[in-house]
mmCIF file of C-alpha atoms and ligand atoms in Angstrom:
data_model
loop_
_atom_site.group_PDB
_atom_site.id
_atom_site.type_symbol
_atom_site.label_atom_id
_atom_site.label_comp_id
_atom_site.label_asym_id
_atom_site.label_seq_id
_atom_site.Cartn_x
_atom_site.Cartn_y
_atom_site.Cartn_z
ATOM 1 C CA MET R 21 25.214 -17.975 -51.927
ATOM 2 C CA TYR R 22 26.439 -14.444 -51.522
ATOM 3 C CA ARG R 23 22.908 -13.106 -52.019
ATOM 4 C CA ILE R 24 21.431 -15.366 -49.345
ATOM 5 C CA TYR R 25 24.157 -14.402 -46.934
ATOM 6 C CA SER R 26 23.650 -10.712 -47.530
ATOM 7 C CA ALA R 27 19.864 -11.059 -47.162
ATOM 8 C CA SER R 28 20.176 -12.765 -43.785
ATOM 9 C CA ALA R 29 22.790 -10.264 -42.680
ATOM 10 C CA ALA R 30 20.324 -7.520 -43.525
ATOM 11 C CA ALA R 31 17.620 -9.320 -41.559
ATOM 12 C CA LEU R 32 19.956 -9.694 -38.609
ATOM 13 C CA ALA R 33 20.934 -6.049 -38.798
ATOM 14 C CA SER R 34 17.308 -4.963 -38.839
ATOM 15 C CA MET R 35 16.550 -7.213 -35.852
ATOM 16 C CA LEU R 36 19.418 -5.713 -33.894
ATOM 17 C CA PHE R 37 18.252 -2.293 -34.851
ATOM 18 C CA ALA R 38 14.696 -3.091 -33.649
ATOM 19 C CA THR R 39 16.033 -4.268 -30.280
ATOM 20 C CA ALA R 40 18.209 -1.213 -29.882
ATOM 21 C CA ALA R 41 15.330 1.055 -30.850
ATOM 22 C CA SER R 42 12.884 -0.562 -28.399
ATOM 23 C CA ALA R 43 15.473 -0.361 -25.615
ATOM 24 C CA GLN R 44 15.400 3.393 -26.032
ATOM 25 C CA GLU R 45 11.884 3.882 -24.734
ATOM 26 C CA VAL R 46 9.801 1.387 -22.831
ATOM 27 C CA THR R 47 6.211 1.898 -21.748
ATOM 28 C CA LEU R 48 5.090 0.173 -18.553
ATOM 29 C CA ARG R 49 1.437 -0.454 -17.688
ATOM 30 C CA ALA R 50 0.331 0.600 -14.209
ATOM 31 C CA VAL R 51 -2.709 0.193 -11.957
ATOM 32 C CA SER R 52 -3.604 1.389 -8.469
ATOM 33 C CA ALA R 53 -5.510 -0.604 -5.836
ATOM 34 C CA PHE R 54 -7.067 2.677 -4.660
ATOM 35 C CA ALA R 55 -9.529 4.857 -6.529
ATOM 36 C CA GLU R 56 -8.034 7.358 -8.949
ATOM 37 C CA GLY R 57 -7.377 10.788 -7.473
ATOM 38 C CA THR R 58 -7.923 9.675 -3.853
ATOM 39 C CA GLN R 59 -5.548 9.949 -0.907
ATOM 40 C CA PHE R 60 -3.669 6.670 -1.432
ATOM 41 C CA SER R 61 -3.402 6.971 -5.221
ATOM 42 C CA LYS R 62 -2.549 10.669 -5.482
ATOM 43 C CA ASN R 63 1.151 10.437 -4.781
ATOM 44 C CA PHE R 64 1.538 7.414 -7.047
ATOM 45 C CA GLU R 65 -0.085 9.502 -9.784
ATOM 46 C CA ARG R 66 2.475 12.245 -9.103
ATOM 47 C CA PHE R 67 5.194 9.566 -9.338
ATOM 48 C CA ILE R 68 3.850 8.585 -12.785
ATOM 49 C CA GLU R 69 3.858 12.223 -13.896
ATOM 50 C CA LYS R 70 7.445 12.573 -12.734
ATOM 51 C CA VAL R 71 8.579 9.406 -14.513
ATOM 52 C CA ASN R 72 6.829 10.501 -17.707
ATOM 53 C CA LYS R 73 8.507 13.903 -17.502
ATOM 54 C CA ASP R 74 12.009 12.759 -16.493
ATOM 55 C CA GLY R 75 11.843 9.604 -18.593
ATOM 56 C CA LYS R 76 11.001 11.075 -22.003
ATOM 57 C CA GLY R 77 12.544 8.804 -24.622
ATOM 58 C CA VAL R 78 13.699 6.394 -21.887
ATOM 59 C CA VAL R 79 10.793 5.015 -19.875
ATOM 60 C CA GLN R 80 7.111 5.929 -19.720
ATOM 61 C CA ILE R 81 4.214 4.730 -17.591
ATOM 62 C CA ASN R 82 0.751 4.192 -18.994
ATOM 63 C CA TYR R 83 -1.697 4.529 -16.083
ATOM 64 C CA ILE R 84 -4.652 2.249 -16.651
ATOM 65 C CA GLY R 85 -6.388 3.348 -13.459
ATOM 66 C CA GLY R 86 -7.770 2.201 -10.117
ATOM 67 C CA PRO R 87 -10.369 -0.362 -8.966
ATOM 68 C CA ARG R 88 -12.563 0.389 -11.981
ATOM 69 C CA ALA R 89 -9.805 -1.233 -14.033
ATOM 70 C CA MET R 90 -8.969 -4.065 -11.612
ATOM 71 C CA PRO R 91 -10.400 -5.338 -8.281
ATOM 72 C CA PRO R 92 -8.011 -4.237 -5.492
ATOM 73 C CA PHE R 93 -7.455 -7.706 -4.028
ATOM 74 C CA GLU R 94 -6.253 -8.945 -7.432
ATOM 75 C CA VAL R 95 -3.586 -6.306 -7.974
ATOM 76 C CA GLY R 96 -0.763 -8.222 -6.229
ATOM 77 C CA ASN R 97 -1.342 -11.276 -8.387
ATOM 78 C CA ALA R 98 -1.550 -9.129 -11.514
ATOM 79 C CA VAL R 99 1.976 -7.850 -10.787
ATOM 80 C CA ARG R 100 3.170 -11.408 -10.121
ATOM 81 C CA THR R 101 1.866 -12.673 -13.467
ATOM 82 C CA ARG R 102 2.740 -9.448 -15.322
ATOM 83 C CA VAL R 103 -0.814 -8.708 -16.314
ATOM 84 C CA VAL R 104 0.440 -5.247 -15.342
ATOM 85 C CA ASP R 105 4.033 -4.066 -14.961
ATOM 86 C CA ILE R 106 3.671 -1.631 -12.063
ATOM 87 C CA ALA R 107 1.177 -1.260 -9.229
ATOM 88 C CA ASN R 108 0.347 0.943 -6.282
ATOM 89 C CA VAL R 109 -0.968 -1.458 -3.649
ATOM 90 C CA THR R 110 -0.930 -2.165 0.069
ATOM 91 C CA GLY R 111 0.499 -5.457 1.349
ATOM 92 C CA ALA R 112 -2.824 -5.928 3.143
ATOM 93 C CA PHE R 113 -4.317 -6.716 -0.264
ATOM 94 C CA TYR R 114 -1.867 -9.518 -1.088
ATOM 95 C CA THR R 115 -1.436 -11.413 2.191
ATOM 96 C CA ASN R 116 -2.862 -14.457 0.341
ATOM 97 C CA LEU R 117 0.387 -14.566 -1.670
ATOM 98 C CA MET R 118 2.685 -13.238 1.063
ATOM 99 C CA PRO R 119 1.486 -13.731 4.675
ATOM 100 C CA GLU R 120 4.438 -11.623 5.880
ATOM 101 C CA ALA R 121 2.875 -8.593 4.200
ATOM 102 C CA ASP R 122 0.601 -8.352 7.223
ATOM 103 C CA ALA R 123 3.660 -7.257 9.206
ATOM 104 C CA PHE R 124 4.451 -4.219 7.059
ATOM 105 C CA LYS R 125 1.957 -2.125 9.074
ATOM 106 C CA LEU R 126 4.187 -2.796 12.090
ATOM 107 C CA VAL R 127 7.285 -1.441 10.371
ATOM 108 C CA GLY R 128 6.990 2.293 10.844
ATOM 109 C CA LYS R 129 10.532 3.663 10.628
ATOM 110 C CA PRO R 130 11.210 6.311 7.979
ATOM 111 C CA MET R 131 12.140 4.796 4.630
ATOM 112 C CA SER R 132 15.541 6.512 4.662
ATOM 113 C CA GLU R 133 16.303 4.410 7.733
ATOM 114 C CA GLN R 134 14.683 1.240 6.368
ATOM 115 C CA ARG R 135 16.849 1.532 3.272
ATOM 116 C CA LYS R 136 19.977 1.766 5.434
ATOM 117 C CA ASN R 137 19.263 -0.875 8.090
ATOM 118 C CA GLY R 138 18.422 -3.825 5.836
ATOM 119 C CA THR R 139 14.625 -3.625 6.148
ATOM 120 C CA TRP R 140 14.098 -2.551 2.541
ATOM 121 C CA ASP R 141 16.445 -5.331 1.365
ATOM 122 C CA PHE R 142 14.621 -7.990 3.312
ATOM 123 C CA ILE R 143 11.166 -6.834 2.216
ATOM 124 C CA ASN R 144 12.451 -6.622 -1.360
ATOM 125 C CA GLN R 145 13.647 -10.251 -1.128
ATOM 126 C CA LEU R 146 10.199 -11.311 0.074
ATOM 127 C CA HIS R 147 8.678 -9.552 -2.937
ATOM 128 C CA ASN R 148 11.199 -11.147 -5.321
ATOM 129 C CA GLN R 149 10.410 -14.617 -4.006
ATOM 130 C CA LYS R 150 6.696 -14.529 -3.369
ATOM 131 C CA LEU R 151 5.352 -11.895 -5.705
ATOM 132 C CA ASN R 152 7.879 -12.022 -8.549
ATOM 133 C CA ALA R 153 8.193 -8.288 -7.956
ATOM 134 C CA TRP R 154 10.752 -5.612 -7.170
ATOM 135 C CA TYR R 155 9.885 -3.384 -4.183
ATOM 136 C CA LEU R 156 10.374 0.056 -5.716
ATOM 137 C CA ALA R 157 8.965 2.261 -2.949
ATOM 138 C CA ARG R 158 6.910 2.304 0.232
ATOM 139 C CA GLN R 159 4.700 5.268 1.075
ATOM 140 C CA PHE R 160 2.788 6.601 4.120
ATOM 141 C CA HIS R 161 4.924 5.135 6.921
ATOM 142 C CA ASN R 162 3.938 8.179 9.020
ATOM 143 C CA VAL R 163 0.157 7.838 8.598
ATOM 144 C CA PRO R 164 -1.650 5.719 11.214
ATOM 145 C CA PHE R 165 -4.991 3.890 11.165
ATOM 146 C CA HIS R 166 -8.145 4.269 13.249
ATOM 147 C CA ILE R 167 -11.345 2.406 13.907
ATOM 148 C CA TYR R 168 -14.361 4.538 12.978
ATOM 149 C CA LEU R 169 -17.771 3.709 14.478
ATOM 150 C CA ASN R 170 -21.415 4.627 14.250
ATOM 151 C CA LYS R 171 -22.253 3.272 17.702
ATOM 152 C CA LYS R 172 -20.866 4.926 20.794
ATOM 153 C CA ILE R 173 -18.695 2.799 23.078
ATOM 154 C CA ASP R 174 -17.637 3.630 26.653
ATOM 155 C CA LYS R 175 -14.396 1.634 26.568
ATOM 156 C CA ILE R 176 -12.233 0.192 23.798
ATOM 157 C CA ASP R 177 -14.268 -2.962 23.431
ATOM 158 C CA PHE R 178 -15.895 -3.966 20.152
ATOM 159 C CA SER R 179 -18.237 -6.652 21.541
ATOM 160 C CA GLY R 180 -21.439 -6.832 19.543
ATOM 161 C CA LEU R 181 -20.062 -4.631 16.748
ATOM 162 C CA LYS R 182 -19.619 -5.639 13.137
ATOM 163 C CA ILE R 183 -16.574 -3.877 11.769
ATOM 164 C CA ARG R 184 -15.371 -3.671 8.189
ATOM 165 C CA VAL R 185 -11.775 -4.844 7.979
ATOM 166 C CA THR R 186 -8.883 -5.853 5.783
ATOM 167 C CA PRO R 187 -6.035 -7.963 7.217
ATOM 168 C CA VAL R 188 -4.721 -4.726 8.793
ATOM 169 C CA TYR R 189 -7.412 -4.631 11.470
ATOM 170 C CA ARG R 190 -8.752 -8.194 11.562
ATOM 171 C CA ASP R 191 -6.747 -9.495 14.547
ATOM 172 C CA ILE R 192 -7.241 -6.494 16.822
ATOM 173 C CA VAL R 193 -10.959 -6.224 16.017
ATOM 174 C CA GLU R 194 -11.371 -9.903 16.863
ATOM 175 C CA ALA R 195 -9.221 -9.674 19.987
ATOM 176 C CA LEU R 196 -11.475 -6.899 21.289
ATOM 177 C CA GLY R 197 -14.665 -8.852 20.689
ATOM 178 C CA GLY R 198 -15.788 -7.389 17.340
ATOM 179 C CA THR R 199 -17.006 -9.289 14.303
ATOM 180 C CA PRO R 200 -14.723 -8.542 11.351
ATOM 181 C CA ILE R 201 -16.229 -8.298 7.865
ATOM 182 C CA THR R 202 -13.737 -7.981 5.013
ATOM 183 C CA THR R 203 -14.564 -5.637 2.146
ATOM 184 C CA ALA R 204 -12.702 -3.666 -0.476
ATOM 185 C CA PRO R 205 -12.714 0.116 0.115
ATOM 186 C CA GLY R 206 -15.265 0.557 -2.663
ATOM 187 C CA GLU R 207 -17.907 -1.293 -0.625
ATOM 188 C CA VAL R 208 -17.512 0.603 2.640
ATOM 189 C CA TYR R 209 -20.025 3.382 1.963
ATOM 190 C CA THR R 210 -22.895 1.037 1.095
ATOM 191 C CA ALA R 211 -22.085 -1.309 3.987
ATOM 192 C CA LEU R 212 -22.316 1.635 6.407
ATOM 193 C CA GLU R 213 -25.397 3.115 4.790
ATOM 194 C CA ARG R 214 -27.255 -0.183 4.970
ATOM 195 C CA GLY R 215 -26.056 -0.960 8.497
ATOM 196 C CA VAL R 216 -24.274 -4.113 7.335
ATOM 197 C CA VAL R 217 -21.398 -2.857 9.479
ATOM 198 C CA ASP R 218 -21.269 -0.594 12.561
ATOM 199 C CA GLY R 219 -17.867 0.772 11.711
ATOM 200 C CA TYR R 220 -14.664 0.310 9.743
ATOM 201 C CA GLY R 221 -10.926 0.454 9.863
ATOM 202 C CA TRP R 222 -9.203 3.115 7.740
ATOM 203 C CA PRO R 223 -6.231 5.475 7.958
ATOM 204 C CA VAL R 224 -6.651 8.854 9.668
ATOM 205 C CA THR R 225 -6.705 10.438 6.199
ATOM 206 C CA GLY R 226 -8.868 9.786 3.169
ATOM 207 C CA ILE R 227 -12.370 9.282 4.560
ATOM 208 C CA PHE R 228 -13.713 12.288 2.590
ATOM 209 C CA ASP R 229 -12.617 10.900 -0.778
ATOM 210 C CA LEU R 230 -15.549 8.489 -1.011
ATOM 211 C CA GLY R 231 -18.002 10.504 1.111
ATOM 212 C CA TRP R 232 -17.722 8.362 4.229
ATOM 213 C CA GLU R 233 -18.057 11.403 6.506
ATOM 214 C CA LYS R 234 -21.775 11.290 5.686
ATOM 215 C CA VAL R 235 -22.066 7.846 7.255
ATOM 216 C CA THR R 236 -19.527 8.142 10.111
ATOM 217 C CA LYS R 237 -20.194 9.336 13.681
ATOM 218 C CA PHE R 238 -17.133 8.478 15.789
ATOM 219 C CA ARG R 239 -13.379 8.013 15.474
ATOM 220 C CA VAL R 240 -11.820 5.848 18.164
ATOM 221 C CA GLU R 241 -8.547 7.054 19.684
ATOM 222 C CA PRO R 242 -5.715 6.203 19.686
ATOM 223 C CA ALA R 243 -4.359 5.892 16.166
ATOM 224 C CA PHE R 244 -2.367 2.711 15.592
ATOM 225 C CA TYR R 245 0.027 0.951 13.177
ATOM 226 C CA SER R 246 1.518 2.522 10.093
ATOM 227 C CA VAL R 247 0.011 2.722 6.621
ATOM 228 C CA GLU R 248 2.000 1.034 3.870
ATOM 229 C CA VAL R 249 1.225 1.441 0.215
ATOM 230 C CA ASN R 250 3.882 0.040 -2.053
ATOM 231 C CA VAL R 251 4.967 0.679 -5.598
ATOM 232 C CA LEU R 252 5.848 -2.699 -7.077
ATOM 233 C CA ILE R 253 7.207 -3.610 -10.489
ATOM 234 C CA ASN R 254 7.100 -7.102 -11.965
ATOM 235 C CA LEU R 255 10.566 -8.660 -11.523
ATOM 236 C CA ASP R 256 10.924 -9.743 -15.162
ATOM 237 C CA ALA R 257 9.942 -6.257 -16.283
ATOM 238 C CA TRP R 258 12.521 -4.790 -13.876
ATOM 239 C CA LYS R 259 15.276 -7.144 -15.053
ATOM 240 C CA GLY R 260 14.499 -6.290 -18.662
ATOM 241 C CA LEU R 261 15.156 -2.575 -18.149
ATOM 242 C CA THR R 262 18.407 -0.789 -18.899
ATOM 243 C CA ASP R 263 20.372 0.950 -16.153
ATOM 244 C CA ALA R 264 19.115 4.311 -17.435
ATOM 245 C CA GLN R 265 15.495 3.175 -17.247
ATOM 246 C CA ARG R 266 15.952 1.774 -13.750
ATOM 247 C CA LYS R 267 17.589 4.997 -12.625
ATOM 248 C CA ILE R 268 14.582 7.061 -13.723
ATOM 249 C CA LEU R 269 12.280 4.749 -11.743
ATOM 250 C CA ASN R 270 14.544 4.564 -8.709
ATOM 251 C CA ASP R 271 15.050 8.308 -8.501
ATOM 252 C CA ALA R 272 11.284 8.834 -8.744
ATOM 253 C CA ALA R 273 10.758 6.160 -6.060
ATOM 254 C CA LEU R 274 13.102 7.938 -3.633
ATOM 255 C CA TRP R 275 11.384 11.234 -4.411
ATOM 256 C CA LEU R 276 8.023 9.560 -3.715
ATOM 257 C CA GLU R 277 9.220 8.312 -0.329
ATOM 258 C CA GLY R 278 10.483 11.813 0.415
ATOM 259 C CA ILE R 279 7.096 13.482 -0.068
ATOM 260 C CA ASP R 280 5.773 11.464 2.880
ATOM 261 C CA SER R 281 6.862 14.540 4.849
ATOM 262 C CA GLU R 282 3.707 16.231 3.500
ATOM 263 C CA ASN R 283 1.567 13.787 5.489
ATOM 264 C CA VAL R 284 2.120 15.602 8.782
ATOM 265 C CA ALA R 285 0.147 18.636 7.592
ATOM 266 C CA ILE R 286 -2.435 16.503 5.762
ATOM 267 C CA ILE R 287 -3.163 14.504 8.922
ATOM 268 C CA LYS R 288 -3.654 17.690 10.911
ATOM 269 C CA SER R 289 -6.031 19.170 8.387
ATOM 270 C CA GLU R 290 -8.044 15.960 7.966
ATOM 271 C CA ARG R 291 -8.498 15.592 11.735
ATOM 272 C CA ASN R 292 -9.769 19.179 11.836
ATOM 273 C CA ARG R 293 -12.035 18.548 8.891
ATOM 274 C CA GLN R 294 -13.461 15.439 10.560
ATOM 275 C CA ALA R 295 -14.230 17.447 13.703
ATOM 276 C CA ALA R 296 -15.783 20.253 11.648
ATOM 277 C CA THR R 297 -18.047 17.798 9.883
ATOM 278 C CA GLY R 298 -19.287 16.439 13.223
ATOM 279 C CA ILE R 299 -17.223 13.284 13.625
ATOM 280 C CA GLN R 300 -16.612 12.962 17.346
ATOM 281 C CA SER R 301 -13.365 11.503 18.623
ATOM 282 C CA LEU R 302 -13.740 8.925 21.407
ATOM 283 C CA ASN R 303 -10.799 9.245 23.753
ATOM 284 C CA PHE R 304 -10.474 6.973 26.779
ATOM 285 C CA GLY R 305 -7.289 8.401 28.264
ATOM 286 C CA ALA R 306 -3.619 7.532 28.263
ATOM 287 C CA ALA R 307 -3.801 4.234 30.179
ATOM 288 C CA ALA R 308 -6.531 2.792 27.915
ATOM 289 C CA ALA R 309 -4.613 3.991 24.865
ATOM 290 C CA LYS R 310 -1.471 2.215 25.999
ATOM 291 C CA THR R 311 -3.327 -1.020 26.727
ATOM 292 C CA PHE R 312 -4.913 -0.856 23.279
ATOM 293 C CA LEU R 313 -1.639 -0.132 21.464
ATOM 294 C CA ASP R 314 0.203 -2.936 23.265
ATOM 295 C CA ARG R 315 -2.599 -5.356 22.436
ATOM 296 C CA ALA R 316 -2.746 -4.222 18.794
ATOM 297 C CA ASN R 317 1.010 -4.729 18.478
ATOM 298 C CA ASP R 318 0.975 -8.138 20.212
ATOM 299 C CA VAL R 319 -1.919 -9.692 18.326
ATOM 300 C CA ALA R 320 -0.530 -8.564 14.985
ATOM 301 C CA TRP R 321 2.980 -9.930 15.566
ATOM 302 C CA GLN R 322 1.587 -13.179 16.973
ATOM 303 C CA SER R 323 -0.542 -13.638 13.915
ATOM 304 C CA VAL R 324 2.331 -12.983 11.508
ATOM 305 C CA ILE R 325 4.827 -15.127 13.422
ATOM 306 C CA LYS R 326 2.352 -18.001 13.602
ATOM 307 C CA ARG R 327 2.047 -18.018 9.803
ATOM 308 C CA SER R 328 5.696 -17.201 9.000
ATOM 309 C CA PRO R 329 7.878 -18.035 12.012
ATOM 310 C CA GLU R 330 11.231 -17.201 10.435
ATOM 311 C CA SER R 331 10.577 -14.131 8.355
ATOM 312 C CA GLY R 332 8.063 -12.875 10.937
ATOM 313 C CA ALA R 333 10.759 -12.941 13.623
ATOM 314 C CA LYS R 334 13.236 -11.271 11.280
ATOM 315 C CA LEU R 335 10.740 -8.486 10.473
ATOM 316 C CA ARG R 336 10.030 -7.968 14.160
ATOM 317 C CA GLN R 337 13.722 -7.593 14.864
ATOM 318 C CA LEU R 338 14.066 -5.063 12.012
ATOM 319 C CA ALA R 339 10.962 -3.154 13.128
ATOM 320 C CA GLY R 340 12.252 -2.957 16.683
ATOM 321 C CA ASN R 341 8.835 -3.194 18.360
HETATM 322 O O1 173 A 411 -8.578 -0.376 5.022
HETATM 323 C C1 173 A 411 -8.002 -0.737 4.003
HETATM 324 O O2 173 A 411 -8.574 -0.963 2.929
HETATM 325 C C2 173 A 411 -6.563 -0.910 4.075
HETATM 326 O O3 173 A 411 -6.115 -1.956 4.450
HETATM 327 C C3 173 A 411 -5.708 0.231 3.695
HETATM 328 C C4 173 A 411 -4.337 0.065 3.655
HETATM 329 C C5 173 A 411 -3.537 1.128 3.302
HETATM 330 C C6 173 A 411 -4.110 2.345 2.991
HETATM 331 C C7 173 A 411 -5.472 2.497 3.031
HETATM 332 C C8 173 A 411 -6.283 1.443 3.386
#
């Protein structure tokens, strides 16, 4: 009797020890919806480096990679089901699971403000509920989008043009008469080269990463909306972490949001580089720009509010536009 008791006590002790030991260092698996080393993965990769440096013996991230590892439109669901623990992904790629994500491009206030005024909390709740995820960080609030074209237009009207989109640009392209064609970023080059599309939506930065400058003639002004690329962690993974592990991730997330200040200089240099490579900007003046921006804002909010009346209205109030 004594022997059995002592054997099971030993087993229990070793189990407790195993739990305590594994709580010391956890390794999380991460993917990015954007190609490795490119504009919208780079800072996430710096975030991983920082976590792996600051989190030695506490928490580590194993970076599996970009779209070569997982198709970009599947990344949101992979976080939801914990096929991966952490992801770098834009809401535009998971609107199928969270229609409200289409509104994030309309929320352009600095993250320091969004974290104070309830916006981060609300968007985190949406992620908890619909994506089984914790909203660790949002990047690139200060980087806008453009429509790039290979056919010259004489006003901001996309009639007769086929334009590559994601949910970010779909409504405005349609509203201005264009035919939207959805593709992942990895298919843009070939679609342009083969003339399957006459243009594409993309942020002001990043077109050189995949060589698109070779198949791009014009950039339509003005810039619009606000890029959002989020760092998400599966909610069960998050809840399973210790306070020390969460602190490493949270501190790195705030640092990541802080380096958005670098985007100002990057935007300037990429616009110059586009001009130097022969991409012509098409500018139709201040009145046309205002009409376009108002329309882009209206069609996007309408579309979100139609699909999600309550949370759409709440997001609009938080965004203040
Ligand atoms: O155009 C896109 O693929 C897209 O929606 C996006 C979103 C954020 C950053 C870069 C691209």
